[in-house]
Structures are given as structure tokens and as C-alpha cells.
Short mmCIF file of N, CA and C in Angstrom, two decimals:
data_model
loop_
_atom_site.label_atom_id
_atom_site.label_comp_id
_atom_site.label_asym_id
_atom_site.label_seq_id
_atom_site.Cartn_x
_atom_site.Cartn_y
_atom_site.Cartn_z
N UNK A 18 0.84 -1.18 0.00
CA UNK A 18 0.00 0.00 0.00
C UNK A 18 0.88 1.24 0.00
N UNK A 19 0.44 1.99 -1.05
CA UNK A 19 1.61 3.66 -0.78
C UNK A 19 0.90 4.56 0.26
N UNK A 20 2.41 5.36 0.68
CA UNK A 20 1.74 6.25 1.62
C UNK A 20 0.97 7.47 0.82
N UNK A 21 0.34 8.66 1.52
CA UNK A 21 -0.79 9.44 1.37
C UNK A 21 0.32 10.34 0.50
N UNK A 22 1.83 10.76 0.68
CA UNK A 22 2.02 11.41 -0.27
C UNK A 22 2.93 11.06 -1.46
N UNK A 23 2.62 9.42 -1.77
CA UNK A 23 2.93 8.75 -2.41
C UNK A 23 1.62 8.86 -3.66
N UNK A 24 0.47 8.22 -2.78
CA UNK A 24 -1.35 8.42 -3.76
C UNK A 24 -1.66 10.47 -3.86
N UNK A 25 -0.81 10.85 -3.60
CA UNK A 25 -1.14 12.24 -3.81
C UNK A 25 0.01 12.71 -5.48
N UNK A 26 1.37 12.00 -5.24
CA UNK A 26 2.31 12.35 -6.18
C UNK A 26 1.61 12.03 -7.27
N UNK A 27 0.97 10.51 -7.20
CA UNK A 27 0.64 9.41 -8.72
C UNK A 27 -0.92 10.32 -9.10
N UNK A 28 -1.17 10.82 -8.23
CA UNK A 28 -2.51 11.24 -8.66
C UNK A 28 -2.67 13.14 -9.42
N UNK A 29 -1.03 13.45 -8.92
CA UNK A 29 -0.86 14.96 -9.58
C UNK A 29 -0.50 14.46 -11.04
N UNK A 30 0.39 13.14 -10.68
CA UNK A 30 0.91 12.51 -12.23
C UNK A 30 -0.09 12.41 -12.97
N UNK A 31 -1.01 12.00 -12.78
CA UNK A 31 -1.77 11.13 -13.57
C UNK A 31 -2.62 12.15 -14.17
N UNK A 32 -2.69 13.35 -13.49
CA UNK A 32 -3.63 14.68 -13.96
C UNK A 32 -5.36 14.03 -13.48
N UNK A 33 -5.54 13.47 -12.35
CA UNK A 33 -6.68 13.06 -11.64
C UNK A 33 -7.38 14.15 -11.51
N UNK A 34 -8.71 14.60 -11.98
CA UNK A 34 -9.48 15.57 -11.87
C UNK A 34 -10.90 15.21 -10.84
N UNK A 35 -11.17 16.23 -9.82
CA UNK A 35 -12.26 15.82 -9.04
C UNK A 35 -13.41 17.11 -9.58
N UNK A 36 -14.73 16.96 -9.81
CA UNK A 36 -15.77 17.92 -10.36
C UNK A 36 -16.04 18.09 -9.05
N UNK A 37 -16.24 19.79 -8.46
CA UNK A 37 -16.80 19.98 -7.16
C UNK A 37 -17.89 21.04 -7.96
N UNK A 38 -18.93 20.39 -6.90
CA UNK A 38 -20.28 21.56 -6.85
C UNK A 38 -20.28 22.72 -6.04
N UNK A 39 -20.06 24.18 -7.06
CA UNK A 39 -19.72 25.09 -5.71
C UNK A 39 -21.39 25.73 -6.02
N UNK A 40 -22.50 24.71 -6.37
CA UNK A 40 -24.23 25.28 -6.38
C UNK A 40 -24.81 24.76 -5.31
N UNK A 41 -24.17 23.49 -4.95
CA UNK A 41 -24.91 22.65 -3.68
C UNK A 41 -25.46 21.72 -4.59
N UNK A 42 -25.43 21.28 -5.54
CA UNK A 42 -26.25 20.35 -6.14
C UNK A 42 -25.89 18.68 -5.08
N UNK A 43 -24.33 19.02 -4.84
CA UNK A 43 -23.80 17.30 -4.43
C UNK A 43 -24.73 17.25 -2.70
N UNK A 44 -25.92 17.07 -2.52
CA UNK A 44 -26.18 17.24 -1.21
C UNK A 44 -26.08 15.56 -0.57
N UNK A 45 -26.19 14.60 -2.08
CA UNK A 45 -26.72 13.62 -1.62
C UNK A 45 -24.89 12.85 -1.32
N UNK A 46 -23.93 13.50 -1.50
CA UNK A 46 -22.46 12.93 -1.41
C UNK A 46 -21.83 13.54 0.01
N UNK A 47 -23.05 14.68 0.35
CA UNK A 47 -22.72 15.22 1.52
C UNK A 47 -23.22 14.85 2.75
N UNK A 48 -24.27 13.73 2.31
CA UNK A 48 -25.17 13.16 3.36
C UNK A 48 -23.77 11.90 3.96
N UNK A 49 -23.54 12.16 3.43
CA UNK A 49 -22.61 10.68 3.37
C UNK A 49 -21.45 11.09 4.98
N UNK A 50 -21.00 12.70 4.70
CA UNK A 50 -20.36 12.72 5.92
C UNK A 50 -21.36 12.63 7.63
N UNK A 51 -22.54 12.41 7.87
CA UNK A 51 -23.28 12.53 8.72
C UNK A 51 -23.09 11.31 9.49
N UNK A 52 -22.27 10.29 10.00
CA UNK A 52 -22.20 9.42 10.96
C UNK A 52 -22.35 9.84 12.13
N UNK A 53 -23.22 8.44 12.56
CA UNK A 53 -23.71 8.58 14.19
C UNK A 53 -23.26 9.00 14.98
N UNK A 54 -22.77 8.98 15.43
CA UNK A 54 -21.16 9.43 16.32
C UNK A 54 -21.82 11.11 16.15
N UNK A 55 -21.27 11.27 15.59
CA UNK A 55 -21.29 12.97 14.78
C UNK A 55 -22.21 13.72 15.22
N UNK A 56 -23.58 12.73 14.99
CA UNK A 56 -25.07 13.30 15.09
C UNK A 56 -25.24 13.54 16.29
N UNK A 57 -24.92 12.44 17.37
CA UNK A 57 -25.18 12.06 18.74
C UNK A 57 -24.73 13.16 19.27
N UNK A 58 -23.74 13.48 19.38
CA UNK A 58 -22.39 14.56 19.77
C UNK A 58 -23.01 16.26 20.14
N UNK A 59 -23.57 15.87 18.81
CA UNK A 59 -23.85 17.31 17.96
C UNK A 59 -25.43 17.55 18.90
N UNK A 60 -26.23 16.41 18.60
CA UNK A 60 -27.68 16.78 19.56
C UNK A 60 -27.32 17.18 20.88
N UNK A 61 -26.18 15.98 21.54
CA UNK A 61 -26.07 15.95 23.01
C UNK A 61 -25.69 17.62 23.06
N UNK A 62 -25.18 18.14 22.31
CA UNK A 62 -24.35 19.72 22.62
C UNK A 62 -25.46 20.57 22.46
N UNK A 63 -26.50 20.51 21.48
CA UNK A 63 -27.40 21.58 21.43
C UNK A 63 -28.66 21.10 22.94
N UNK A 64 -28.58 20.10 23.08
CA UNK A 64 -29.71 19.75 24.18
C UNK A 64 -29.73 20.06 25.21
N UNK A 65 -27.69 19.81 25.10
CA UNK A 65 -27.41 21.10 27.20
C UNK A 65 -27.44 21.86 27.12
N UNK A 66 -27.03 22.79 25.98
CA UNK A 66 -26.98 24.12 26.28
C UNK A 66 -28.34 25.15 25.64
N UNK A 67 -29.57 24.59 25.27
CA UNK A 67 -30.39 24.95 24.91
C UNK A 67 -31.21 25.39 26.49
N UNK A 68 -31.52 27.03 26.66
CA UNK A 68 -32.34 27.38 27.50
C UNK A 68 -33.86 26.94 27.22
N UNK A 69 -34.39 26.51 26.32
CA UNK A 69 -35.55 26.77 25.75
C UNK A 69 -35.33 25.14 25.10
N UNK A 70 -36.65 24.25 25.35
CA UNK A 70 -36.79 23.03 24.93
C UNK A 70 -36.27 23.09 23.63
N UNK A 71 -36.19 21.70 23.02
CA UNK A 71 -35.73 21.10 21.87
C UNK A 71 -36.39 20.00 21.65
N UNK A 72 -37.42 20.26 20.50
CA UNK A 72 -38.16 19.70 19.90
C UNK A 72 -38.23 18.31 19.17
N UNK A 73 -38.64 17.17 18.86
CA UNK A 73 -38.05 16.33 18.11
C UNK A 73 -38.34 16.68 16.85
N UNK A 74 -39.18 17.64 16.71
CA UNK A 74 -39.61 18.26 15.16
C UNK A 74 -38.41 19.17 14.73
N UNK A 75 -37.74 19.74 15.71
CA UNK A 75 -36.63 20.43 15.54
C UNK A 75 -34.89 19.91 15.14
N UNK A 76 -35.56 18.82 15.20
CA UNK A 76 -34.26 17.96 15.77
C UNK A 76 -33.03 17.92 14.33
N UNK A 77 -33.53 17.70 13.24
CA UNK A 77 -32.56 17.48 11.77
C UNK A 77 -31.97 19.29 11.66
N UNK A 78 -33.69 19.77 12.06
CA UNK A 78 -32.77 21.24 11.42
C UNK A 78 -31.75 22.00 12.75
N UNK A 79 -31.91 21.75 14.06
CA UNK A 79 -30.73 22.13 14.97
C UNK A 79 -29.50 21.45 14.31
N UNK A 80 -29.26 19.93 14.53
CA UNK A 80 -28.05 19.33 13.94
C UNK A 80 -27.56 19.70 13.11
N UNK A 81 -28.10 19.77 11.93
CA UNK A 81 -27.56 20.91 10.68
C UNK A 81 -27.15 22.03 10.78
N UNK A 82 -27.68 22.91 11.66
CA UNK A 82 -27.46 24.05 11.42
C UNK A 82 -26.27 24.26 12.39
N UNK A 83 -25.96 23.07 13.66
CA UNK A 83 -24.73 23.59 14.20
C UNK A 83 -23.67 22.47 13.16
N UNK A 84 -23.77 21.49 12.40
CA UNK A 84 -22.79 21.13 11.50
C UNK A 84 -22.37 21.91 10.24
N UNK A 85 -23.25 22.73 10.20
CA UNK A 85 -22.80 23.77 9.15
C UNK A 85 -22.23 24.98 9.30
N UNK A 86 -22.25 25.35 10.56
CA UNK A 86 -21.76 26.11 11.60
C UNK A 86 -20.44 26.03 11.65
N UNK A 87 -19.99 24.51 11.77
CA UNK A 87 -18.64 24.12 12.30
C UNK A 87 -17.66 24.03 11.29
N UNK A 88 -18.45 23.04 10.36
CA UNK A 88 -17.79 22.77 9.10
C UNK A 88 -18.38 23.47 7.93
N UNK A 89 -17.13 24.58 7.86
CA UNK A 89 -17.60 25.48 6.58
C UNK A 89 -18.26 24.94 5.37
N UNK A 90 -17.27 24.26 4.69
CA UNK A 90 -18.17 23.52 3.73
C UNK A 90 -19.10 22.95 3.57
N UNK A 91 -19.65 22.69 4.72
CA UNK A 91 -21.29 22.10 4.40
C UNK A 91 -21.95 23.43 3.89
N UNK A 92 -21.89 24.83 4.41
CA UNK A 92 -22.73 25.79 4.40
C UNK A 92 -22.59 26.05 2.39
N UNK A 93 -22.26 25.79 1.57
CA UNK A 93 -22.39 25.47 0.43
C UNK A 93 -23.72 24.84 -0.22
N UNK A 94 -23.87 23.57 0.63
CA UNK A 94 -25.40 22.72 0.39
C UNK A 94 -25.84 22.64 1.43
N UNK A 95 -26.04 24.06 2.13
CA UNK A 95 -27.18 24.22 3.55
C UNK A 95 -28.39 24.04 3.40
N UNK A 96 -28.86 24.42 2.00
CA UNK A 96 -30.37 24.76 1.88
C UNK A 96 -30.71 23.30 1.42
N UNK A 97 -29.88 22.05 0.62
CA UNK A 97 -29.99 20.69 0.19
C UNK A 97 -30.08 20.28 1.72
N UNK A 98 -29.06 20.52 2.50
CA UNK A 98 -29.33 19.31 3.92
C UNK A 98 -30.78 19.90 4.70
N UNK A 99 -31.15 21.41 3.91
CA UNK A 99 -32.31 21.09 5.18
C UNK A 99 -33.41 19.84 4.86
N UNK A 100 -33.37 20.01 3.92
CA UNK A 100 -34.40 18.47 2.79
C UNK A 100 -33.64 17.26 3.12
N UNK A 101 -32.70 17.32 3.67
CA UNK A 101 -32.10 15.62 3.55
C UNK A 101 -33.01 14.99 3.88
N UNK A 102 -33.30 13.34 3.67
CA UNK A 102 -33.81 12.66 4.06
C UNK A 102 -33.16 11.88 4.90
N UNK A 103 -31.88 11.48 4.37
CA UNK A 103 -30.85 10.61 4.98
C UNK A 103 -30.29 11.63 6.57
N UNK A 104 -30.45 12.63 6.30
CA UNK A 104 -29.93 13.38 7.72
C UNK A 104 -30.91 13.78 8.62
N UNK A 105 -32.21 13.69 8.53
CA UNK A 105 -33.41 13.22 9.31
C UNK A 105 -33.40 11.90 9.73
N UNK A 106 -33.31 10.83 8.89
CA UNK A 106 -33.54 9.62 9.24
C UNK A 106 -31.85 9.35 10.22
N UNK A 107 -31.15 9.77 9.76
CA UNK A 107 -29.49 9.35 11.04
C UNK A 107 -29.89 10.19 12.24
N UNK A 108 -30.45 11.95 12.32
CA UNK A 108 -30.61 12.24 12.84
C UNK A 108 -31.43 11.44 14.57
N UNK A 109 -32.78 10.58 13.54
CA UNK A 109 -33.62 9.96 14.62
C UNK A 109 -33.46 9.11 15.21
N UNK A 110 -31.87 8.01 14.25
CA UNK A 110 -31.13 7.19 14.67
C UNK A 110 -30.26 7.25 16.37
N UNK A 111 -29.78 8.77 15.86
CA UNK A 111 -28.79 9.48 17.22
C UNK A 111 -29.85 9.28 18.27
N UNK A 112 -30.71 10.12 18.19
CA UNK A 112 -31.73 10.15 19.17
C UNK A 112 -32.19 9.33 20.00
N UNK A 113 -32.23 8.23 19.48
CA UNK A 113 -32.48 6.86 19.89
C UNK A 113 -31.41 6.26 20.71
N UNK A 114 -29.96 6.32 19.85
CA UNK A 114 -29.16 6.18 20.81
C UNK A 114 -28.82 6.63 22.13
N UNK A 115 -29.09 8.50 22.03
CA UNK A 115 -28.82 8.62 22.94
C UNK A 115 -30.19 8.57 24.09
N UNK A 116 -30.94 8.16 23.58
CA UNK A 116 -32.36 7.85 24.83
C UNK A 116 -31.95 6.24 25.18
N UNK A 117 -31.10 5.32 24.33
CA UNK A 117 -30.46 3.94 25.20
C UNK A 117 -29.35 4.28 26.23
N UNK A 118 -28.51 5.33 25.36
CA UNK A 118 -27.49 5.89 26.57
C UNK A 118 -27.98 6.39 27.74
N UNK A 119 -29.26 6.52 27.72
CA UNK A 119 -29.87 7.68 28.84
C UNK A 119 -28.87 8.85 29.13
N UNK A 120 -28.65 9.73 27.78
CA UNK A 120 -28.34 10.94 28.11
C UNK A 120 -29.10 11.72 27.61
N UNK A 121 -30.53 11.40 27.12
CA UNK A 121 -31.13 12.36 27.01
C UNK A 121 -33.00 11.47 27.27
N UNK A 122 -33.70 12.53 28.11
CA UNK A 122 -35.07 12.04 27.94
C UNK A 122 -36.17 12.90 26.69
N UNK A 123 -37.31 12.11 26.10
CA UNK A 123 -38.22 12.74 25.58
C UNK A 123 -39.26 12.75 25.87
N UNK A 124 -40.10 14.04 26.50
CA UNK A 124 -40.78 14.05 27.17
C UNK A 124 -42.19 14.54 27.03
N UNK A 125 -43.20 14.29 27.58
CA UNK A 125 -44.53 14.95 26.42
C UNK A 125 -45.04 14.57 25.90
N UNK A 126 -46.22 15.09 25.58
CA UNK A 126 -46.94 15.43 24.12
C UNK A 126 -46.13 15.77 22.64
N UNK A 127 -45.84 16.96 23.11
CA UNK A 127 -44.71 17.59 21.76
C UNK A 127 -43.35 17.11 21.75
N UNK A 128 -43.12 15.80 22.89
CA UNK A 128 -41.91 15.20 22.10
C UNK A 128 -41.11 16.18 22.79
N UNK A 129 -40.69 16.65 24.17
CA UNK A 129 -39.56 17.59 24.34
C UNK A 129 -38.52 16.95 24.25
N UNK A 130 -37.24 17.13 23.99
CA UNK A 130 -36.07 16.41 24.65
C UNK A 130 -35.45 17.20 25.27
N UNK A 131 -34.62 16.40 26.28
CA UNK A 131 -34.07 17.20 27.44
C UNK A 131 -32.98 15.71 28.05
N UNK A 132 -31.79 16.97 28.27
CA UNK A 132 -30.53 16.39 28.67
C UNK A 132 -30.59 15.52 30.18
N UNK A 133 -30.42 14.35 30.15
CA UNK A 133 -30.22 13.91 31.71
C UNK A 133 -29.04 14.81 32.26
N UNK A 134 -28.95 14.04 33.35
CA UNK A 134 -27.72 14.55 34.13
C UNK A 134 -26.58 13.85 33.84
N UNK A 135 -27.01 12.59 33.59
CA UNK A 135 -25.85 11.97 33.08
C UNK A 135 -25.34 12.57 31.28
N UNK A 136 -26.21 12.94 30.74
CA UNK A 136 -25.41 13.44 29.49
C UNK A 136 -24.86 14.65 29.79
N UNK A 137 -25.70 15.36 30.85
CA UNK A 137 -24.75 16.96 30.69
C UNK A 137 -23.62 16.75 31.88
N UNK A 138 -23.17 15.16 32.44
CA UNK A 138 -21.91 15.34 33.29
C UNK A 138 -21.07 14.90 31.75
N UNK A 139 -21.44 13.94 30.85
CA UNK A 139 -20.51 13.42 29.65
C UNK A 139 -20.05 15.11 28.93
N UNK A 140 -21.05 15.43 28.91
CA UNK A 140 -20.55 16.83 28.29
C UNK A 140 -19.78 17.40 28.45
N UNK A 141 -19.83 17.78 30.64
CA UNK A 141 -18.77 18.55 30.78
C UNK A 141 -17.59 17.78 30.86
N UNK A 142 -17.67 16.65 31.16
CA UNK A 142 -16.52 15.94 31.19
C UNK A 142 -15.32 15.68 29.97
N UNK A 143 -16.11 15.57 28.77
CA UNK A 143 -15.89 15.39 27.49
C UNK A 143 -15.15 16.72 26.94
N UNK A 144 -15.68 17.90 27.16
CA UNK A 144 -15.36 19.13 27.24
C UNK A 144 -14.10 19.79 27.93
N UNK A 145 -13.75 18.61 28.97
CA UNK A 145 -12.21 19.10 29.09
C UNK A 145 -10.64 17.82 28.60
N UNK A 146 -11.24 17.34 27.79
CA UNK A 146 -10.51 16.11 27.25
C UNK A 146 -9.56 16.89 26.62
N UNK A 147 -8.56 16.28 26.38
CA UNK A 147 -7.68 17.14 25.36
C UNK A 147 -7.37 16.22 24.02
N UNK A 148 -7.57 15.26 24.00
CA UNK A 148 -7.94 14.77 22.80
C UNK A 148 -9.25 14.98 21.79
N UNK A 149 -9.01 14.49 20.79
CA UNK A 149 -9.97 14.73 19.79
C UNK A 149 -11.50 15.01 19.85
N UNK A 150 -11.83 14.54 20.83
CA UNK A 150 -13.21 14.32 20.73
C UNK A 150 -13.34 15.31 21.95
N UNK A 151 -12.78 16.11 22.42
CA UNK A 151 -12.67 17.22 23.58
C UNK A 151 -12.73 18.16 22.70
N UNK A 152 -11.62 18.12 21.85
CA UNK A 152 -11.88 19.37 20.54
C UNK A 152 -13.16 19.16 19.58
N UNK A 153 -13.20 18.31 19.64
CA UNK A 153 -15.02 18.52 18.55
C UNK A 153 -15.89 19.10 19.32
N UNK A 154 -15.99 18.42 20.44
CA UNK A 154 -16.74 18.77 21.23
C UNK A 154 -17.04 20.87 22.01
N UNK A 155 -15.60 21.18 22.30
CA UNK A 155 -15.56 22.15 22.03
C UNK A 155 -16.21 23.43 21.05
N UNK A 156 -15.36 22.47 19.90
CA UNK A 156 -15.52 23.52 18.66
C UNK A 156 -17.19 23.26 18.59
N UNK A 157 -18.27 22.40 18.41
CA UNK A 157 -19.54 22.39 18.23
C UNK A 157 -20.18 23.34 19.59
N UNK A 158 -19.65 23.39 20.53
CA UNK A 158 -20.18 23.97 21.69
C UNK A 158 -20.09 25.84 20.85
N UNK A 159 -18.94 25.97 20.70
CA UNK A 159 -18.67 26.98 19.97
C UNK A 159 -19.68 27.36 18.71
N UNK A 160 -19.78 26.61 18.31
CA UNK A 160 -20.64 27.01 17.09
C UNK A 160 -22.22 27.16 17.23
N UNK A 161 -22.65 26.08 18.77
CA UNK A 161 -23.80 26.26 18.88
C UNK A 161 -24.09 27.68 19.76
N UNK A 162 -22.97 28.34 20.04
CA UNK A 162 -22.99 29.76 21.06
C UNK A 162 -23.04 30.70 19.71
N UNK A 163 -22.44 30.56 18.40
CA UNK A 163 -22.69 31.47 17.88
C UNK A 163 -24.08 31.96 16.99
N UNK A 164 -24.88 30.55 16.32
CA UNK A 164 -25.87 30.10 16.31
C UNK A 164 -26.77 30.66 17.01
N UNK A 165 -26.80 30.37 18.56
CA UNK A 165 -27.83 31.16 19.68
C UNK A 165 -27.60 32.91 19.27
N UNK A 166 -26.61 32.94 19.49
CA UNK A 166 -25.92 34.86 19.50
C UNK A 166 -25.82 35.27 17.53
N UNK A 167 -26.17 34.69 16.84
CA UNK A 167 -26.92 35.26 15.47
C UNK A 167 -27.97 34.71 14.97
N UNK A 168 -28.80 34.44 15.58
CA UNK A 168 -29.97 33.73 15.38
C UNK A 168 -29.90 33.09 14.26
N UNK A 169 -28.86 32.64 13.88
CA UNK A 169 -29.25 31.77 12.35
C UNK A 169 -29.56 30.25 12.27
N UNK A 170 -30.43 30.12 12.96
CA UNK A 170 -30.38 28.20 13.62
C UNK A 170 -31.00 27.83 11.78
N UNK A 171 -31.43 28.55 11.21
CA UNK A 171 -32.15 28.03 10.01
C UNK A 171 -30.93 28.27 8.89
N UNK A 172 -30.84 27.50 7.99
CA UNK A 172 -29.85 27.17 7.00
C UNK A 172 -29.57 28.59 6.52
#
């Protein structure tokens, strides 16, 4: 197997061309970066720090809007992920998980969700990691503060 700037040399050689959509058309190649993990992460962060319930009707377009937040390039095909199907349906996946994790309950009529105690100790705990997943975690905390402070929760 060659190393990465071995498949990077053969691939300048080779004159390898990649077509990028700078319209948003590729939404459905972008669904593709949305793993569970990701989703879970991303709800658990908007669910603690949300003063004001969080909806399960709300639920695809919060996640989105703090993954697009974080990672610039999604905000390209913001207005495609609010339609995802595939990022609704992973979205409800997370959800689920994290109601087996019991770090989050849903509660109601309207479906509230709301952080246990045990997800908002993972949070803060997670939040001072200094590895990787301390920095995601971070940086999404970050993005969901800027989100709140420019009201742009919508694509």
C-alpha cells in the first residue's frame, strides 16, 4: 500500500481531476459525511446548552445548522441538507441512541427532549478532554454559542 504522499504524487501525475459543486447540487455525497457518532455529539451539545426546549420536530434542522456552523463547507449545500432525508432519518437514529445511553429524555406530548444529568456530566466531562473528541466537542459547543448569538439556527 503507498503512503498518502505517495497516492497524492501518482494522482498529480496522472492529472486526476475531481468535479466539485460550488451550487450545492452534491447534497446527496454530503449526506454521506453525517455518521452517528457525529449526530449524537452534535444533539447531546445543542440539548445542554439549549435554554428553551428542543423539539423532536426540531431535531434534523438544529443538527444541521450547528454542522454547518462548524464545518464550513457544508454551508455550500445548507439549503440541500435542510431536505435531507438521509440526515433526518441518522438524525432519529442518534436520538435513539442517545435515549439507550440515557443521556437524554423525551418528554410529552410535543416530544420535548431534554438532557439527563448523566449526558450533561458526559458533556462537561468530554469538554475538558484534550484529545480529539474534547476538541469537537468544544468547537460544536462553539458554534452552537454562535448560532444562539446570530440567530441563524435556520440554513
Amino acid at each position: 500500500m503507498k503512503s498518502y504522499e505517495e497516492f497524492v504524487e501518482a494522482a498529480s501525475t496522472a492529472q486526476v481531476q475531481f468535479r466539485v459543486d460550488v451550487d450545492g447540487q452534491a447534497a446527496p455525497a454530503v449526506d454521506a459525511l453525517f455518521h452517528l457518532p457525529i449526530l449524537a455529539l452534535s444533539l447531546l451539545v445543542v440539548v445542554s446548552a439549549k435554554a428553551r426546549a428542543v423539539h423532536t420536530a426540531e431535531l434534523s434542522s438544529w443538527t444541521g445548522a450547528l454542522l454547518s456552523q462548524h464545518f464550513g463547507g457544508l454551508r455550500v449545500a445548507a439549503r440541500k441538507l435542510e431536505w435531507s432525508v438521509t440526515l433526518r432519518a441518522r438524525c432519529a437514529d442518534a436520538l435513539v441512541f442517545l435515549e439507550e445511553a440515557e443521556f437524554v429524555d423525551v418528554v410529552g406530548e410535543r416530544r420535548r427532549i431534554e438532557a439527563t444529568q448523566k449526558g450533561k456530566d458526559f458533556i462537561q466531562k468530554a469538554k475538558r478532554d484534550t484529545g480529539e473528541v474534547g476538541i469537537l466537542i468544544r468547537a460544536l459547543i462553539h458554534a452552537e454559542i454562535r448560532i444562539r448569538i446570530t440567530g441563524r439556527m435556520l440554513f
